[in-house]
Amino acid sequence: MKNISKPHKKILGRDDFHALFDVLYALDYKVIGPVVKDGAIVFDYVTAPRQLVAGLIDEQSPGSYQLTASSSLRYFDWNTGPQALKPFLFKPRETLWTCDVDDHNLVFNPATGKVEKLAFIGLRACDLAALALQDKHFLQGPYQDEFYQAQRKQMLIVAVNCSRSGNQCFCVSTGDGPEASFYYDIVLDELDEGFLLDGGSEKGQQVMAQLPLTSATPAQQSKAKQQVKSAAEAQKKKMPRKSQLAGLVKALDSGRWQAVAERCLACGNCTLVCPTCFCSKQESESDISLAGASQVRLWDSCFSEEHSHIFGKTIRPTIASRYKQWLIHKLVTWQQQYGRSGCVGCGRCVTWCPVAIDLVEEAQLLVNEVNGTGEKTHNGGHR
């Protein structure tokens, strides 16, 4: 999605926010927005603004996530939940093909995945950066994923610039936020009186043309810019620089890996909530009569022991080796594969780790060790 030149920004009044939903429905889109489920903010099907999160903020720390009431009734005062786009494009379960028995012959049939016109409201800059990485993997390599591609073509994205940053946000240090700069059709800045709108594609401009918009005042535009600036300045957490991360190939024998392994449960939570992880496995399934079968792709994690099982041997048998694989691949070798780190600074892996392992902290400790600036620990690593 190539963003187009932008006109003067417009305001959609808070009382008219439903008009955005009306236009999207008239264009046959199903709307996906942030809702509260099981104590967390997740993206799901919605039909009206009243179903969106309102008056809540998320408070996050390593291994902890909770929602608390806010004095504001804004819809987008929160930062991230456990999932955003990934489950809708790279689906947790996807049937790849089916097989039937016809007169004692096997007949293989291509699977036809469910494709819907989906409009997403509320995605953040880190989510869009993750989408760009997923696109590189599923669409821009030598082989394209037809299931991902089919759904990707039917998407419209209404992004939201962050007006605040949580304790686990570090998108500034990865270069991915808090302001959305690409990959959106429309971007919103939420103000108390309404929403500052900017178009990012022809499709987005066509939607905006059907909304009851007025010109934004200089004061409103200034306030929106100040909100983003304040969100950026509030971030204290910082991922080491790209060049520093590249040097972590010198830390393959570090004692830090075992230090982490003594805490890590290898549960895979970090990879499940990570918006850029894409590991999968395939399994064959058959019905009870054995008259039909299917090949199914399922989400997998490099933290599972079976993930590295090849020809009778498990390549990464220990938790230490699996954590090393994940961190080095995500932060170092993705730079060669995709031109950048696989971390977009959303902080999900830290928040949703049940034992509060902090990726940023571990990366910094390893960088310090490589640079000889860390304090020795009993296990041979550095503190």
Short mmCIF file of C-alpha atoms in Angstrom, two decimals:
data_model
loop_
_atom_site.label_atom_id
_atom_site.label_comp_id
_atom_site.label_asym_id
_atom_site.label_seq_id
_atom_site.Cartn_x
_atom_site.Cartn_y
_atom_site.Cartn_z
CA MET A 1 0.00 0.00 0.00
CA LYS A 2 1.67 3.22 -1.18
CA ASN A 3 0.51 6.27 0.71
CA ILE A 4 -0.55 9.21 -1.43
CA SER A 5 -0.03 12.93 -1.00
CA LYS A 6 -2.19 14.24 1.82
CA PRO A 7 -4.73 17.07 1.74
CA HIS A 8 -5.47 19.38 4.64
CA LYS A 9 -6.49 17.28 7.63
CA LYS A 10 -10.16 17.00 8.49
CA ILE A 11 -12.17 16.59 11.68
CA LEU A 12 -14.89 14.00 12.25
CA GLY A 13 -16.97 14.99 15.26
CA ARG A 14 -17.29 12.48 18.09
CA ASP A 15 -21.06 12.34 17.61
CA ASP A 16 -20.50 11.51 13.93
CA PHE A 17 -18.02 8.68 14.48
CA HIS A 18 -20.74 6.18 13.60
CA ALA A 19 -20.68 7.58 10.05
CA LEU A 20 -17.34 5.87 9.48
CA PHE A 21 -18.95 2.54 10.32
CA ASP A 22 -21.93 3.34 8.10
CA VAL A 23 -19.72 4.07 5.11
CA LEU A 24 -17.63 0.95 5.61
CA TYR A 25 -20.76 -1.22 5.84
CA ALA A 26 -22.14 0.41 2.69
CA LEU A 27 -18.92 -0.68 0.96
CA ASP A 28 -19.54 -4.28 2.16
CA TYR A 29 -16.74 -4.29 4.74
CA LYS A 30 -17.02 -6.14 8.01
CA VAL A 31 -15.49 -3.97 10.72
CA ILE A 32 -12.87 -5.27 13.15
CA GLY A 33 -12.20 -3.11 16.19
CA PRO A 34 -10.85 -3.21 19.75
CA VAL A 35 -13.14 -4.78 22.36
CA VAL A 36 -12.66 -6.12 25.87
CA LYS A 37 -12.67 -9.90 26.22
CA ASP A 38 -11.44 -11.91 29.19
CA GLY A 39 -9.89 -8.84 30.76
CA ALA A 40 -7.82 -7.82 27.74
CA ILE A 41 -8.23 -5.65 24.66
CA VAL A 42 -8.51 -7.77 21.51
CA PHE A 43 -9.67 -7.17 17.95
CA ASP A 44 -13.02 -8.64 16.99
CA TYR A 45 -16.06 -8.01 14.81
CA VAL A 46 -18.01 -4.89 15.80
CA THR A 47 -21.03 -3.13 14.34
CA ALA A 48 -21.04 0.26 16.08
CA PRO A 49 -18.76 2.58 18.08
CA ARG A 50 -20.57 1.69 21.32
CA GLN A 51 -18.92 -1.76 21.19
CA LEU A 52 -15.40 -0.34 21.17
CA VAL A 53 -13.19 0.08 24.22
CA ALA A 54 -14.01 3.37 25.92
CA GLY A 55 -12.75 4.97 29.11
CA LEU A 56 -10.08 2.34 29.73
CA ILE A 57 -6.29 2.30 29.68
CA ASP A 58 -3.97 -0.68 29.84
CA GLU A 59 -1.32 -0.89 32.55
CA GLN A 60 1.50 -3.22 31.58
CA SER A 61 4.69 -4.43 33.19
CA PRO A 62 6.80 -7.57 32.71
CA GLY A 63 4.43 -10.48 33.21
CA SER A 64 1.46 -8.25 34.06
CA TYR A 65 -1.49 -6.75 32.16
CA GLN A 66 -4.58 -5.08 33.55
CA LEU A 67 -7.21 -2.61 32.42
CA THR A 68 -8.10 0.37 34.58
CA ALA A 69 -10.73 3.07 34.26
CA SER A 70 -9.75 6.39 32.75
CA SER A 71 -11.30 9.79 33.35
CA SER A 72 -11.45 10.16 29.56
CA LEU A 73 -14.10 8.48 27.44
CA ARG A 74 -11.80 8.18 24.45
CA TYR A 75 -11.84 4.95 22.45
CA PHE A 76 -8.09 4.67 21.87
CA ASP A 77 -6.32 5.65 25.10
CA TRP A 78 -4.90 2.13 25.43
CA ASN A 79 -1.73 0.92 23.67
CA THR A 80 -1.72 -2.80 22.84
CA GLY A 81 -3.51 -6.03 23.63
CA PRO A 82 -2.24 -9.57 23.13
CA GLN A 83 -3.23 -9.74 19.45
CA ALA A 84 -3.89 -7.37 16.57
CA LEU A 85 -3.78 -8.23 12.87
CA LYS A 86 -1.88 -11.51 12.82
CA PRO A 87 -4.72 -13.96 13.55
CA PHE A 88 -6.79 -12.52 10.67
CA LEU A 89 -4.08 -12.90 8.01
CA PHE A 90 -1.74 -15.64 9.21
CA LYS A 91 -4.51 -17.67 10.78
CA PRO A 92 -3.88 -19.97 13.76
CA ARG A 93 -5.46 -22.81 11.78
CA GLU A 94 -5.62 -23.03 7.98
CA THR A 95 -6.71 -26.00 5.87
CA LEU A 96 -4.27 -26.27 2.96
CA TRP A 97 -5.90 -29.09 0.99
CA THR A 98 -8.35 -31.94 1.38
CA CYS A 99 -8.42 -35.50 0.08
CA ASP A 100 -11.41 -37.74 -0.67
CA VAL A 101 -11.77 -41.35 -1.74
CA ASP A 102 -13.61 -41.79 -5.04
CA ASP A 103 -14.02 -45.36 -6.31
CA HIS A 104 -10.87 -46.45 -4.44
CA ASN A 105 -8.90 -43.52 -5.87
CA LEU A 106 -7.54 -40.60 -3.90
CA VAL A 107 -8.79 -37.22 -5.10
CA PHE A 108 -6.90 -34.17 -3.85
CA ASN A 109 -8.73 -30.84 -3.69
CA PRO A 110 -7.30 -27.39 -3.09
CA ALA A 111 -8.71 -25.73 0.00
CA THR A 112 -10.64 -22.51 -0.40
CA GLY A 113 -10.06 -20.36 2.66
CA LYS A 114 -12.70 -17.94 3.91
CA VAL A 115 -11.99 -14.45 2.60
CA GLU A 116 -13.92 -11.40 3.82
CA LYS A 117 -13.73 -7.69 3.15
CA LEU A 118 -12.35 -6.52 6.48
CA ALA A 119 -11.88 -2.97 7.74
CA PHE A 120 -9.64 -2.69 10.81
CA ILE A 121 -10.09 0.28 13.12
CA GLY A 122 -7.54 1.06 15.84
CA LEU A 123 -4.28 -0.45 14.59
CA ARG A 124 -1.12 1.23 15.86
CA ALA A 125 2.17 2.11 14.18
CA CYS A 126 3.86 -0.98 15.65
CA ASP A 127 1.08 -3.16 14.21
CA LEU A 128 1.63 -1.65 10.76
CA ALA A 129 5.39 -2.21 11.00
CA ALA A 130 4.67 -5.84 11.89
CA LEU A 131 2.31 -6.12 8.92
CA ALA A 132 5.09 -4.90 6.63
CA LEU A 133 7.34 -7.68 7.94
CA GLN A 134 4.62 -10.31 7.55
CA ASP A 135 4.08 -9.10 3.99
CA LYS A 136 7.78 -9.54 3.26
CA HIS A 137 7.63 -13.11 4.48
CA PHE A 138 4.33 -14.24 2.99
CA LEU A 139 4.13 -12.14 -0.18
CA GLN A 140 7.51 -10.79 -1.28
CA GLY A 141 9.71 -13.87 -1.23
CA PRO A 142 10.17 -16.47 -3.99
CA TYR A 143 6.91 -18.15 -2.93
CA GLN A 144 3.68 -16.36 -2.05
CA ASP A 145 1.20 -17.68 0.47
CA GLU A 146 -2.10 -17.75 -1.42
CA PHE A 147 -4.26 -17.78 1.72
CA TYR A 148 -2.52 -14.76 3.25
CA GLN A 149 -2.51 -13.00 -0.13
CA ALA A 150 -6.24 -13.48 -0.73
CA GLN A 151 -7.21 -11.93 2.62
CA ARG A 152 -4.57 -9.20 2.40
CA LYS A 153 -6.14 -7.88 -0.80
CA GLN A 154 -9.49 -7.44 0.93
CA MET A 155 -8.31 -5.24 3.81
CA LEU A 156 -8.82 -1.61 4.68
CA ILE A 157 -6.85 -0.14 7.58
CA VAL A 158 -7.87 2.75 9.80
CA ALA A 159 -4.82 3.35 11.99
CA VAL A 160 -4.62 5.42 15.17
CA ASN A 161 -1.67 7.51 16.29
CA CYS A 162 -0.82 6.85 19.92
CA SER A 163 -1.57 9.69 22.32
CA ARG A 164 0.16 7.97 25.24
CA SER A 165 2.79 5.29 25.76
CA GLY A 166 2.71 2.51 28.30
CA ASN A 167 5.61 1.25 30.40
CA GLN A 168 6.35 -1.56 27.93
CA CYS A 169 6.29 0.55 24.76
CA PHE A 170 9.65 1.07 23.07
CA CYS A 171 8.65 1.63 19.42
CA VAL A 172 10.64 4.88 19.27
CA SER A 173 13.89 2.95 19.70
CA THR A 174 12.98 0.49 16.92
CA GLY A 175 11.85 3.30 14.59
CA ASP A 176 8.25 2.11 14.42
CA GLY A 177 6.11 4.65 16.26
CA PRO A 178 4.21 6.09 17.97
CA GLU A 179 3.02 7.87 14.81
CA ALA A 180 1.81 5.78 11.86
CA SER A 181 3.70 6.78 8.74
CA PHE A 182 2.76 4.14 6.16
CA TYR A 183 0.56 1.12 5.32
CA TYR A 184 -2.73 2.75 6.31
CA ASP A 185 -5.73 3.86 4.30
CA ILE A 186 -6.87 6.36 6.94
CA VAL A 187 -5.11 7.48 10.10
CA LEU A 188 -6.83 9.02 13.12
CA ASP A 189 -5.66 11.28 15.91
CA GLU A 190 -8.26 11.13 18.67
CA LEU A 191 -9.05 14.43 20.38
CA ASP A 192 -11.65 15.04 23.07
CA GLU A 193 -13.97 16.70 20.56
CA GLY A 194 -13.50 14.23 17.74
CA PHE A 195 -11.05 12.65 15.34
CA LEU A 196 -8.45 14.26 13.13
CA LEU A 197 -8.44 12.29 9.86
CA ASP A 198 -5.77 11.94 7.21
CA GLY A 199 -5.95 9.78 4.10
CA GLY A 200 -3.15 7.43 3.15
CA SER A 201 -4.51 5.78 -0.02
CA GLU A 202 -7.05 6.36 -2.74
CA LYS A 203 -9.29 3.82 -1.03
CA GLY A 204 -9.05 5.78 2.19
CA GLN A 205 -9.76 9.07 0.43
CA GLN A 206 -12.90 7.59 -1.11
CA VAL A 207 -14.15 6.63 2.35
CA MET A 208 -13.32 10.08 3.76
CA ALA A 209 -15.19 11.77 0.91
CA GLN A 210 -18.41 10.23 2.23
CA LEU A 211 -17.97 11.42 5.82
CA PRO A 212 -19.35 14.62 7.38
CA LEU A 213 -15.94 16.25 7.78
CA THR A 214 -14.90 19.81 8.53
CA SER A 215 -11.48 21.40 8.23
CA ALA A 216 -9.23 20.94 11.23
CA THR A 217 -8.13 24.13 12.92
CA PRO A 218 -4.44 24.89 13.45
CA ALA A 219 -4.98 24.40 17.18
CA GLN A 220 -6.45 20.93 16.64
CA GLN A 221 -3.58 19.92 14.38
CA SER A 222 -1.08 21.25 16.89
CA LYS A 223 -2.75 19.33 19.71
CA ALA A 224 -2.60 16.10 17.71
CA LYS A 225 1.10 16.59 17.04
CA GLN A 226 1.75 17.33 20.71
CA GLN A 227 -0.03 14.12 21.76
CA VAL A 228 2.26 12.03 19.56
CA LYS A 229 5.32 13.95 20.74
CA SER A 230 4.35 13.40 24.38
CA ALA A 231 3.82 9.68 23.75
CA ALA A 232 7.28 9.44 22.20
CA GLU A 233 8.96 11.37 25.01
CA ALA A 234 7.28 9.19 27.65
CA GLN A 235 9.05 6.04 26.46
CA LYS A 236 11.90 5.09 28.76
CA LYS A 237 12.46 1.56 27.48
CA LYS A 238 14.96 1.34 24.60
CA MET A 239 16.03 -1.55 22.42
CA PRO A 240 19.76 -1.44 21.58
CA ARG A 241 20.65 0.01 18.20
CA LYS A 242 20.66 -2.11 15.03
CA SER A 243 24.46 -2.15 14.87
CA GLN A 244 24.68 -3.25 18.50
CA LEU A 245 22.18 -6.06 17.92
CA ALA A 246 24.15 -7.27 14.90
CA GLY A 247 27.09 -7.83 17.25
CA LEU A 248 25.17 -10.40 19.29
CA VAL A 249 26.50 -13.16 17.03
CA LYS A 250 29.58 -12.86 19.26
CA ALA A 251 27.50 -13.87 22.29
CA LEU A 252 26.55 -17.38 21.17
CA ASP A 253 28.53 -18.92 24.04
CA SER A 254 27.26 -16.49 26.67
CA GLY A 255 26.14 -17.73 30.06
CA ARG A 256 23.05 -15.50 29.73
CA TRP A 257 21.26 -18.18 27.70
CA GLN A 258 21.35 -20.62 30.59
CA ALA A 259 20.43 -17.88 33.05
CA VAL A 260 17.27 -17.19 31.05
CA ALA A 261 16.56 -20.91 30.61
CA GLU A 262 16.43 -21.35 34.37
CA ARG A 263 13.39 -19.03 34.38
CA CYS A 264 11.85 -19.69 30.96
CA LEU A 265 8.93 -22.16 30.80
CA ALA A 266 9.23 -22.63 27.01
CA CYS A 267 5.49 -21.97 26.90
CA GLY A 268 5.69 -20.05 23.63
CA ASN A 269 3.58 -17.12 24.87
CA CYS A 270 6.12 -14.63 23.51
CA THR A 271 5.93 -16.08 20.00
CA LEU A 272 2.12 -16.32 20.05
CA VAL A 273 1.63 -12.65 20.95
CA CYS A 274 4.53 -11.39 18.80
CA PRO A 275 3.00 -9.70 15.74
CA THR A 276 5.91 -10.72 13.49
CA CYS A 277 6.46 -14.40 14.42
CA PHE A 278 5.35 -16.80 11.70
CA CYS A 279 6.46 -20.32 12.68
CA SER A 280 4.00 -23.04 11.69
CA LYS A 281 3.66 -26.80 11.41
CA GLN A 282 1.50 -29.07 9.31
CA GLU A 283 -0.60 -32.02 10.42
CA SER A 284 -2.73 -34.54 8.56
CA GLU A 285 -6.25 -35.09 9.81
CA SER A 286 -8.84 -37.67 8.74
CA ASP A 287 -12.46 -38.30 9.57
CA ILE A 288 -13.48 -41.31 11.62
CA SER A 289 -14.54 -43.30 8.55
CA LEU A 290 -11.20 -42.65 6.80
CA ALA A 291 -13.15 -41.53 3.73
CA GLY A 292 -11.54 -38.12 3.73
CA ALA A 293 -8.49 -36.29 5.02
CA SER A 294 -7.04 -32.82 5.13
CA GLN A 295 -3.67 -31.15 5.55
CA VAL A 296 -3.81 -28.39 8.16
CA ARG A 297 -1.33 -25.63 8.96
CA LEU A 298 -1.18 -24.63 12.62
CA TRP A 299 0.71 -21.97 14.52
CA ASP A 300 3.89 -23.32 16.07
CA SER A 301 6.66 -21.91 18.20
CA CYS A 302 10.43 -22.29 18.05
CA PHE A 303 10.21 -22.78 21.83
CA SER A 304 8.62 -26.21 21.39
CA GLU A 305 11.03 -29.13 21.43
CA GLU A 306 9.34 -30.72 18.42
CA HIS A 307 9.90 -27.63 16.28
CA SER A 308 13.57 -28.49 15.74
CA HIS A 309 13.06 -32.26 15.41
CA ILE A 310 14.56 -33.33 12.08
CA PHE A 311 15.16 -36.92 10.91
CA GLY A 312 15.14 -38.47 14.36
CA LYS A 313 17.14 -35.75 16.06
CA THR A 314 16.13 -32.66 18.03
CA ILE A 315 18.46 -29.88 16.91
CA ARG A 316 17.69 -27.57 19.85
CA PRO A 317 17.01 -29.91 22.79
CA THR A 318 17.38 -27.37 25.61
CA ILE A 319 15.41 -24.30 26.56
CA ALA A 320 18.65 -22.30 26.48
CA SER A 321 19.25 -23.26 22.84
CA ARG A 322 15.67 -22.42 21.90
CA TYR A 323 15.71 -19.01 23.57
CA LYS A 324 19.02 -18.29 21.84
CA GLN A 325 17.49 -19.27 18.48
CA TRP A 326 14.50 -16.99 19.01
CA LEU A 327 16.42 -13.91 20.16
CA ILE A 328 19.26 -14.18 17.63
CA HIS A 329 16.86 -14.86 14.76
CA LYS A 330 14.48 -12.07 15.77
CA LEU A 331 17.04 -9.37 16.48
CA VAL A 332 20.07 -10.31 14.38
CA THR A 333 19.56 -12.58 11.37
CA TRP A 334 16.29 -10.90 10.38
CA GLN A 335 18.49 -7.94 9.53
CA GLN A 336 19.99 -10.03 6.74
CA GLN A 337 16.67 -11.61 5.75
CA TYR A 338 14.38 -8.59 5.82
CA GLY A 339 16.62 -5.56 6.14
CA ARG A 340 15.66 -4.87 9.74
CA SER A 341 15.14 -6.44 13.15
CA GLY A 342 12.00 -8.49 13.71
CA CYS A 343 11.08 -6.44 16.79
CA VAL A 344 8.67 -3.51 16.35
CA GLY A 345 8.75 -2.27 19.94
CA CYS A 346 5.22 -3.26 20.98
CA GLY A 347 6.34 -4.92 24.24
CA ARG A 348 3.82 -7.78 24.00
CA CYS A 349 6.39 -10.52 24.57
CA VAL A 350 7.45 -8.91 27.84
CA THR A 351 3.94 -8.27 29.15
CA TRP A 352 2.62 -11.73 28.33
CA CYS A 353 5.60 -13.72 29.59
CA PRO A 354 4.36 -15.54 32.73
CA VAL A 355 7.80 -15.32 34.36
CA ALA A 356 8.45 -11.69 33.27
CA ILE A 357 11.46 -12.25 31.00
CA ASP A 358 12.22 -8.91 29.37
CA LEU A 359 13.53 -9.11 25.79
CA VAL A 360 14.90 -5.56 25.90
CA GLU A 361 16.72 -6.20 29.17
CA GLU A 362 18.19 -9.46 27.91
CA ALA A 363 19.30 -7.88 24.63
CA GLN A 364 20.99 -5.03 26.51
CA LEU A 365 22.76 -7.44 28.89
CA LEU A 366 24.11 -9.37 25.91
CA VAL A 367 25.21 -6.17 24.19
CA ASN A 368 27.01 -5.14 27.38
CA GLU A 369 28.72 -8.51 27.49
CA VAL A 370 29.88 -8.25 23.89
CA ASN A 371 31.19 -4.74 24.56
CA GLY A 372 32.82 -5.78 27.84
CA THR A 373 30.75 -3.38 29.94
CA GLY A 374 28.63 -5.87 31.89
CA GLU A 375 29.02 -7.03 35.48
CA LYS A 376 29.92 -10.71 35.80
CA THR A 377 27.35 -13.09 37.29
CA HIS A 378 27.88 -16.47 38.88
CA ASN A 379 26.90 -18.34 35.74
CA GLY A 380 29.54 -16.78 33.52
CA GLY A 381 27.15 -14.29 31.97
CA HIS A 382 26.83 -10.62 32.74
CA ARG A 383 24.36 -8.69 34.82
#
